[in-house]
Coordinates of C-alpha atoms in Angstrom, one line a residue:
M149 CA 103.9 126.5 106.1
T150 CA 107.5 126.1 104.7
H151 CA 109.4 127.4 107.8
F152 CA 106.7 126.3 110.3
Y153 CA 108.6 124.7 113.2
G154 CA 105.9 121.8 113.2
W155 CA 107.7 120.2 110.3
W156 CA 110.9 119.7 112.3
I157 CA 108.6 117.9 114.8
V158 CA 107.4 115.8 112.1
V159 CA 111.1 115.1 111.1
A160 CA 111.9 114.3 114.8
C161 CA 108.9 112.0 115.1
M162 CA 109.9 110.3 111.9
I163 CA 113.2 109.4 113.4
V164 CA 111.7 108.4 116.6
N165 CA 109.2 106.2 114.7
M166 CA 112.0 104.6 112.6
F167 CA 113.9 103.4 115.6
G168 CA 110.9 102.2 117.6
N169 CA 109.8 100.1 114.5
A170 CA 113.2 99.0 113.3
L171 CA 114.2 97.6 116.9
G172 CA 110.7 96.9 118.2
L173 CA 108.1 95.7 115.9
F174 CA 110.0 94.8 112.7
G175 CA 112.9 93.4 114.9
L176 CA 110.5 91.0 116.7
G177 CA 110.6 88.5 114.0
V178 CA 114.4 88.5 113.8
Y179 CA 114.8 88.0 117.5
L180 CA 112.4 85.2 117.5
I181 CA 114.3 83.5 114.9
A182 CA 117.9 84.3 116.6
L183 CA 116.6 83.1 119.9
S184 CA 115.2 79.8 118.4
E185 CA 118.4 79.2 116.5
T186 CA 120.9 80.2 119.1
R187 CA 119.0 78.7 122.4
G188 CA 117.1 75.9 120.9
W189 CA 113.7 77.0 122.2
P190 CA 110.5 76.2 120.2
L191 CA 109.3 79.1 118.0
G192 CA 105.7 78.7 119.3
Q193 CA 106.9 79.3 123.0
I194 CA 109.0 82.2 122.0
S195 CA 106.1 83.9 120.2
A196 CA 104.5 84.3 123.8
G197 CA 107.3 86.9 124.3
A198 CA 106.3 88.9 121.3
T199 CA 102.7 88.7 122.6
L200 CA 103.8 90.0 126.0
F201 CA 105.7 92.7 124.3
L202 CA 102.4 93.8 122.6
L203 CA 100.3 93.3 125.9
V204 CA 102.6 95.6 127.7
S205 CA 102.6 98.2 125.2
A206 CA 98.7 97.9 125.1
A207 CA 98.4 98.6 128.6
L208 CA 100.5 101.8 128.4
M209 CA 98.8 103.3 125.4
L210 CA 96.2 105.5 127.4
P211 CA 98.8 106.6 129.9
V212 CA 101.3 107.5 127.3
G213 CA 98.6 109.6 125.4
K214 CA 97.6 111.4 128.8
I215 CA 101.2 112.3 129.5
I216 CA 102.0 113.4 126.0
G217 CA 98.8 115.7 126.3
R218 CA 99.6 117.1 129.6
F219 CA 103.4 117.3 129.8
G220 CA 104.6 117.3 126.1
P221 CA 106.7 114.5 124.3
K222 CA 110.0 114.9 125.9
P223 CA 109.6 112.4 129.0
I224 CA 107.9 109.7 126.9
V225 CA 110.5 109.7 124.1
V226 CA 113.2 109.6 126.9
L227 CA 111.3 106.6 128.6
G228 CA 110.8 104.9 125.3
A229 CA 114.6 105.1 124.2
I230 CA 115.9 103.7 127.6
S231 CA 113.2 101.0 127.8
M232 CA 113.9 99.8 124.4
A233 CA 117.7 99.8 125.0
A234 CA 117.2 97.9 128.2
G235 CA 115.0 95.2 126.6
L236 CA 117.5 94.9 123.8
L237 CA 120.3 94.1 126.0
G238 CA 117.9 91.6 127.9
I239 CA 117.2 89.8 124.7
G240 CA 120.9 89.5 123.8
L241 CA 121.8 88.4 127.2
S242 CA 119.0 85.9 128.1
Q243 CA 119.7 82.4 128.7
R244 CA 116.4 81.0 129.9
L245 CA 112.8 81.7 128.5
V246 CA 111.6 83.7 131.4
E247 CA 114.5 86.1 131.0
A248 CA 113.5 86.6 127.3
Y249 CA 110.0 87.2 128.3
A250 CA 111.0 89.9 130.8
A251 CA 113.1 91.6 128.1
F252 CA 110.4 91.5 125.6
A253 CA 108.0 93.1 128.1
V254 CA 110.5 95.9 128.9
M255 CA 110.7 96.5 125.1
G256 CA 106.9 96.7 125.2
I257 CA 107.2 99.9 127.3
G258 CA 109.7 101.4 124.8
W259 CA 107.4 100.7 121.9
A260 CA 104.3 102.2 123.6
S261 CA 106.4 105.5 123.7
L262 CA 107.8 105.3 120.4
S263 CA 104.8 103.9 118.3
A264 CA 102.6 105.4 116.0
A265 CA 99.8 106.2 118.5
A266 CA 102.5 108.1 120.7
I267 CA 103.6 109.9 117.3
A268 CA 100.1 110.9 116.5
A269 CA 99.7 112.4 120.0
M270 CA 102.9 114.3 119.7
L271 CA 101.7 115.9 116.5
A272 CA 98.0 116.4 117.3
P273 CA 98.6 120.0 118.9
W274 CA 100.8 121.2 115.7
F275 CA 98.4 120.5 112.7
E276 CA 94.7 121.1 112.0
K277 CA 94.3 121.2 108.2
Y278 CA 97.4 119.2 107.5
Q279 CA 97.1 116.7 110.4
G280 CA 96.6 113.7 108.2
R281 CA 99.6 114.7 106.1
A282 CA 101.9 115.3 109.1
V283 CA 101.1 112.0 110.7
S284 CA 101.6 110.2 107.4
L285 CA 105.0 111.7 106.8
A286 CA 106.1 111.0 110.3
S287 CA 104.9 107.6 110.0
L288 CA 107.5 107.1 107.1
G289 CA 110.0 106.5 109.7
A290 CA 108.3 103.1 110.4
S291 CA 108.8 102.2 106.9
I292 CA 112.4 103.3 106.7
G293 CA 112.8 101.4 110.0
G294 CA 111.4 98.2 108.3
I295 CA 113.5 98.6 105.2
T296 CA 116.7 99.0 107.3
G297 CA 115.9 97.2 110.3
V298 CA 115.3 93.7 109.3
P299 CA 118.3 93.2 106.8
V300 CA 120.7 95.1 109.3
L301 CA 119.8 93.1 112.2
L302 CA 120.1 89.8 110.3
F303 CA 123.5 90.7 108.8
S304 CA 124.9 91.9 112.1
I305 CA 123.7 88.8 114.0
A306 CA 125.3 86.7 111.4
Q307 CA 128.4 88.6 111.6
I308 CA 128.8 89.3 115.4
G309 CA 126.2 87.5 117.1
L310 CA 122.9 88.3 119.0
T311 CA 124.5 89.7 122.0
S312 CA 126.8 92.1 120.4
T313 CA 124.1 93.3 118.0
T314 CA 121.8 94.0 120.6
I315 CA 124.6 96.0 122.6
V316 CA 125.2 98.2 119.5
A317 CA 121.5 98.7 118.9
A318 CA 120.9 99.8 122.6
V319 CA 123.8 102.3 122.6
T320 CA 122.6 103.7 119.1
I321 CA 118.9 104.3 120.1
V322 CA 119.9 106.0 123.3
G323 CA 122.7 108.1 121.6
I324 CA 120.2 109.5 119.1
L325 CA 116.9 109.7 120.7
L326 CA 117.7 111.4 123.8
P327 CA 119.4 114.5 122.1
I328 CA 116.1 114.7 119.8
A329 CA 114.1 114.7 122.9
G330 CA 116.2 117.3 124.7
L331 CA 116.8 119.8 121.6
V332 CA 114.1 119.3 119.1
L333 CA 110.7 118.3 120.6
K334 CA 108.4 120.8 121.8
R335 CA 105.0 120.3 123.5
S336 CA 102.9 122.7 121.2
P337 CA 103.1 125.6 118.8
S338 CA 101.9 127.9 121.6
E339 CA 105.2 127.2 123.4
M340 CA 106.9 129.2 120.6
G341 CA 104.3 131.6 120.0
L342 CA 102.9 129.9 117.0
F343 CA 99.4 128.5 115.8
P344 CA 98.7 125.1 114.3
D345 CA 99.9 124.9 110.5
G346 CA 101.8 127.8 111.0
A347 CA 98.6 130.0 110.6
P348 CA 98.9 133.8 111.6
A349 CA 95.8 133.2 113.7
P350 CA 93.9 130.5 115.3
S351 CA 91.9 128.5 112.5
A352 CA 88.1 128.5 112.5
M353 CA 88.3 124.7 113.0
K354 CA 90.5 125.1 115.8
Q355 CA 88.3 127.7 117.5
Q356 CA 85.2 125.6 117.2
S357 CA 87.0 122.5 118.5
K358 CA 85.5 121.2 121.9
A359 CA 87.0 118.8 124.5
W360 CA 85.7 115.4 124.7
T361 CA 86.1 113.2 127.9
V362 CA 86.9 109.4 127.3
G363 CA 83.7 108.4 128.7
A364 CA 81.7 110.6 126.2
A365 CA 83.7 109.4 123.3
A366 CA 83.5 105.7 124.5
R367 CA 79.7 106.1 124.2
T368 CA 79.9 106.9 120.4
P369 CA 79.7 104.4 117.5
A370 CA 82.2 106.5 115.8
L371 CA 84.8 105.5 118.2
W372 CA 83.9 101.8 118.6
T373 CA 83.6 101.2 114.9
V374 CA 87.3 102.5 114.5
T375 CA 88.5 100.7 117.4
A376 CA 86.9 97.3 116.5
A377 CA 87.9 97.5 112.9
F378 CA 91.5 98.5 113.3
G379 CA 91.9 96.0 116.4
I380 CA 91.2 93.3 114.0
A381 CA 93.2 94.9 111.4
M382 CA 96.2 95.1 113.4
F383 CA 95.7 91.7 115.1
V384 CA 96.1 90.3 111.5
Q385 CA 98.9 92.7 110.3
V386 CA 101.3 92.6 113.3
G387 CA 100.9 88.8 113.6
F388 CA 101.7 88.3 110.0
L389 CA 104.8 90.7 110.3
T390 CA 106.0 88.9 113.3
H391 CA 106.1 85.6 111.6
Q392 CA 106.8 86.8 108.1
V393 CA 110.6 85.8 108.4
A394 CA 109.5 82.4 109.5
F395 CA 106.9 82.0 106.9
L396 CA 109.3 83.2 104.1
S397 CA 112.0 80.9 105.4
S398 CA 109.5 77.9 104.7
V399 CA 108.8 78.9 101.2
L400 CA 111.4 80.8 99.8
P401 CA 115.2 80.2 99.2
P402 CA 117.6 81.8 102.1
A403 CA 118.8 84.5 99.8
L404 CA 115.0 85.8 99.0
V405 CA 113.9 86.0 102.6
A406 CA 115.6 89.3 103.7
T407 CA 115.1 90.7 100.3
T408 CA 111.4 89.9 100.4
A409 CA 111.0 91.3 104.0
S410 CA 112.7 94.6 102.9
A411 CA 110.5 95.0 99.8
T412 CA 107.6 94.5 102.1
A413 CA 109.0 97.4 104.1
I414 CA 109.7 99.6 100.8
A415 CA 106.2 98.9 99.7
A416 CA 104.8 100.1 103.0
L417 CA 107.0 103.3 102.7
I418 CA 105.5 103.9 99.2
G419 CA 101.9 103.4 100.5
R420 CA 102.6 106.0 103.1
M421 CA 104.0 108.5 101.0
G422 CA 100.8 108.1 98.8
L423 CA 98.7 108.4 102.0
A424 CA 100.4 111.6 103.0
R425 CA 99.5 113.2 99.5
Y426 CA 96.0 112.5 99.4
V427 CA 94.5 111.6 103.0
D428 CA 93.3 114.9 103.9
D429 CA 91.2 115.0 100.9
V430 CA 89.4 111.7 100.7
D431 CA 87.0 109.8 103.0
Q432 CA 89.2 108.1 105.3
R433 CA 86.8 105.4 106.3
V434 CA 86.3 104.3 102.8
L435 CA 90.0 104.3 102.2
S436 CA 90.4 102.3 105.1
A437 CA 88.1 99.6 104.0
I438 CA 89.7 99.4 100.3
V439 CA 93.1 99.0 102.1
L440 CA 91.7 96.1 104.3
V441 CA 90.1 94.5 101.5
L442 CA 93.5 94.5 99.4
A443 CA 95.3 93.2 102.6
A444 CA 92.8 90.4 102.8
T445 CA 93.3 89.4 99.1
M446 CA 97.0 89.2 99.4
L447 CA 97.0 87.1 102.7
G448 CA 94.5 84.7 100.8
L449 CA 96.9 84.6 98.0
L450 CA 99.9 83.7 100.3
A451 CA 97.8 80.8 101.7
L452 CA 96.6 79.4 98.4
S453 CA 99.3 80.0 96.0
P454 CA 102.9 80.0 98.0
T455 CA 105.1 79.8 94.9
T456 CA 108.0 81.8 94.8
W457 CA 107.0 84.7 92.4
T458 CA 103.5 84.7 93.9
V459 CA 104.8 85.1 97.6
I460 CA 107.1 87.9 96.7
A461 CA 104.2 89.7 94.8
A462 CA 101.8 89.3 97.4
C463 CA 104.1 90.6 100.3
V464 CA 105.0 93.6 98.3
I465 CA 101.3 94.5 97.7
F466 CA 100.4 93.5 101.4
G467 CA 103.2 96.0 102.1
L468 CA 101.4 98.8 100.5
T469 CA 98.6 98.4 103.0
V470 CA 100.9 98.1 106.1
G471 CA 101.6 101.8 106.9
N472 CA 98.1 102.8 106.2
V473 CA 96.4 100.4 108.5
S474 CA 98.8 101.2 111.4
I475 CA 98.0 105.1 111.1
L476 CA 94.5 105.5 109.5
S477 CA 93.0 104.8 112.9
A478 CA 94.7 107.9 114.4
I479 CA 93.8 110.1 111.4
I480 CA 90.1 109.2 111.7
V481 CA 90.0 109.7 115.3
R482 CA 91.8 113.1 115.1
R483 CA 89.6 114.1 112.3
E484 CA 86.4 113.1 114.2
F485 CA 86.9 114.2 117.6
G486 CA 89.6 117.1 117.4
A487 CA 92.9 117.9 118.9
I488 CA 92.3 118.9 122.2
S489 CA 91.4 115.5 123.8
F490 CA 93.1 113.5 121.1
G491 CA 95.8 112.1 123.3
A492 CA 93.5 110.6 125.9
I493 CA 90.8 109.3 123.5
F494 CA 93.3 107.7 121.0
G495 CA 95.2 106.5 123.9
F496 CA 92.0 104.6 125.2
A497 CA 91.3 103.4 121.6
S498 CA 94.9 102.2 121.2
S499 CA 94.9 100.5 124.3
I500 CA 92.1 98.3 123.2
I501 CA 93.7 98.0 119.5
Q502 CA 96.9 97.0 121.1
F503 CA 95.5 94.4 123.3
T504 CA 93.8 92.7 120.5
T505 CA 96.9 93.0 118.4
A506 CA 98.9 91.3 121.0
L507 CA 97.2 88.1 120.4
G508 CA 98.2 88.1 116.7
P509 CA 101.8 86.5 117.0
S510 CA 100.4 83.7 119.1
F511 CA 97.5 83.3 117.0
Y512 CA 100.0 82.5 113.9
G513 CA 102.1 80.6 116.1
V514 CA 99.7 78.2 117.8
L515 CA 97.8 77.6 114.5
R516 CA 101.1 77.1 112.7
E517 CA 102.1 74.5 115.3
V518 CA 98.7 72.5 115.2
S519 CA 98.4 72.9 111.1
L520 CA 102.0 72.3 110.5
S521 CA 101.9 75.3 108.0
Y522 CA 100.6 78.9 107.7
R523 CA 97.9 78.2 105.3
W524 CA 95.1 78.1 107.8
P525 CA 96.4 81.2 109.9
L526 CA 96.6 83.2 106.6
L527 CA 93.1 82.2 105.5
I528 CA 91.4 82.9 108.7
A529 CA 93.4 86.3 108.9
A530 CA 92.2 87.2 105.4
A531 CA 88.6 86.6 106.5
L532 CA 89.0 88.9 109.6
D533 CA 90.3 91.8 107.4
I534 CA 87.0 91.5 105.5
V535 CA 85.1 91.8 108.6
A536 CA 87.1 94.8 109.8
A537 CA 86.5 96.6 106.4
I538 CA 82.8 96.0 106.9
I539 CA 83.0 97.4 110.5
V540 CA 84.9 100.6 109.5
L541 CA 82.4 101.3 106.8
G542 CA 79.7 101.0 109.3
G543 CA 80.5 104.3 110.9
R544 CA 80.5 106.2 107.5
F545 CA 76.9 104.7 106.6
R546 CA 75.6 105.8 109.8
R547 CA 76.5 109.3 109.2
S548 CA 75.6 109.4 105.5
S549 CA 72.0 108.4 106.5
G550 CA 71.6 111.6 108.4
Q551 CA 72.3 110.1 111.8
P552 CA 75.6 111.4 113.2
S553 CA 78.0 108.8 114.4
Y554 CA 78.0 110.6 117.9
P555 CA 75.7 113.0 119.5
L556 CA 76.6 116.6 119.9
S557 CA 75.2 116.2 123.5
A558 CA 78.1 114.0 124.3
R559 CA 80.5 116.7 124.2
R560 CA 81.4 118.6 127.2

């Protein structure tokens, strides 16, 4: 395992995920504020661009998973880097709302190719026993991207402006990710004469693995309880992260806004590190429910007690849940359906999750405009996370009662 090439794939995926999240998901909130301040556009209207970003990425999750499963990660990472760069340039140069919307849509292509779902599909052939650990470690890149992305973007925009910042970011992501795609990423261990986990022979788990069709998987409660629960959870989470800078700006001194956003990302990094250590040894559905209840508690605290130290503490604790929510769905699907059809099956689930997620930024934005604060959006979001926790546990209780979450006859 120490010298297994799969761990180089993990490192490469970590870097890919870092740039995808730093300039994509975590960068969204910065772009919204920057465009509002420099162009004079209402925040609620610009939030529709973030929703478009997520809708486009949602529509591409299934084909991205299929392409990775069939052709490997190289073409997808190249597409992701070029699309993200083009979208960044479009945001910096936009002078009309429609131009900004188009730029966010192009960025959505990039994020679909560089997000956690794509990363999980890239790693699926390389690990069996340690698949949870591999995905968790690769997803550390998202936390690193969050830690560095927001403050670097904010600082750069303050120093050289939005347009120059997006140009530098576009050149950087292309200059780093294209060589990684060409020189490091491989389709599967068999391409190098290896077996998953660096084993000397195929594992029993791998040998017993059977293929699923997307249609068969879609007829199982196992897939739908994961899809529904994490669709709700990501709706809540991404909506909050997109508006976090705006929310913090309304309740904290300016000097603490970037610090708190970075602290949230640091906490996400710590949470992911903990997940990487234990995720293969615990019931991932129970863990998911615990994480969702904790997130709900923190959102409720932000709504009901928005004092300086309460906000900082709640954001940090919420951050511990961020990385886990974004990758536990992939780990559960990989564990329950196997590696052979993971790309297509999780691509299908990710599309639905992402379509639901796409409504999150507009949900927070519209309710904030109507209620003139983030209190009600946060309270409703907390309630939704509780519902998601109940749903994800439903799949576990179905199995523990002696009724499998999906019939073996559904396999092909």
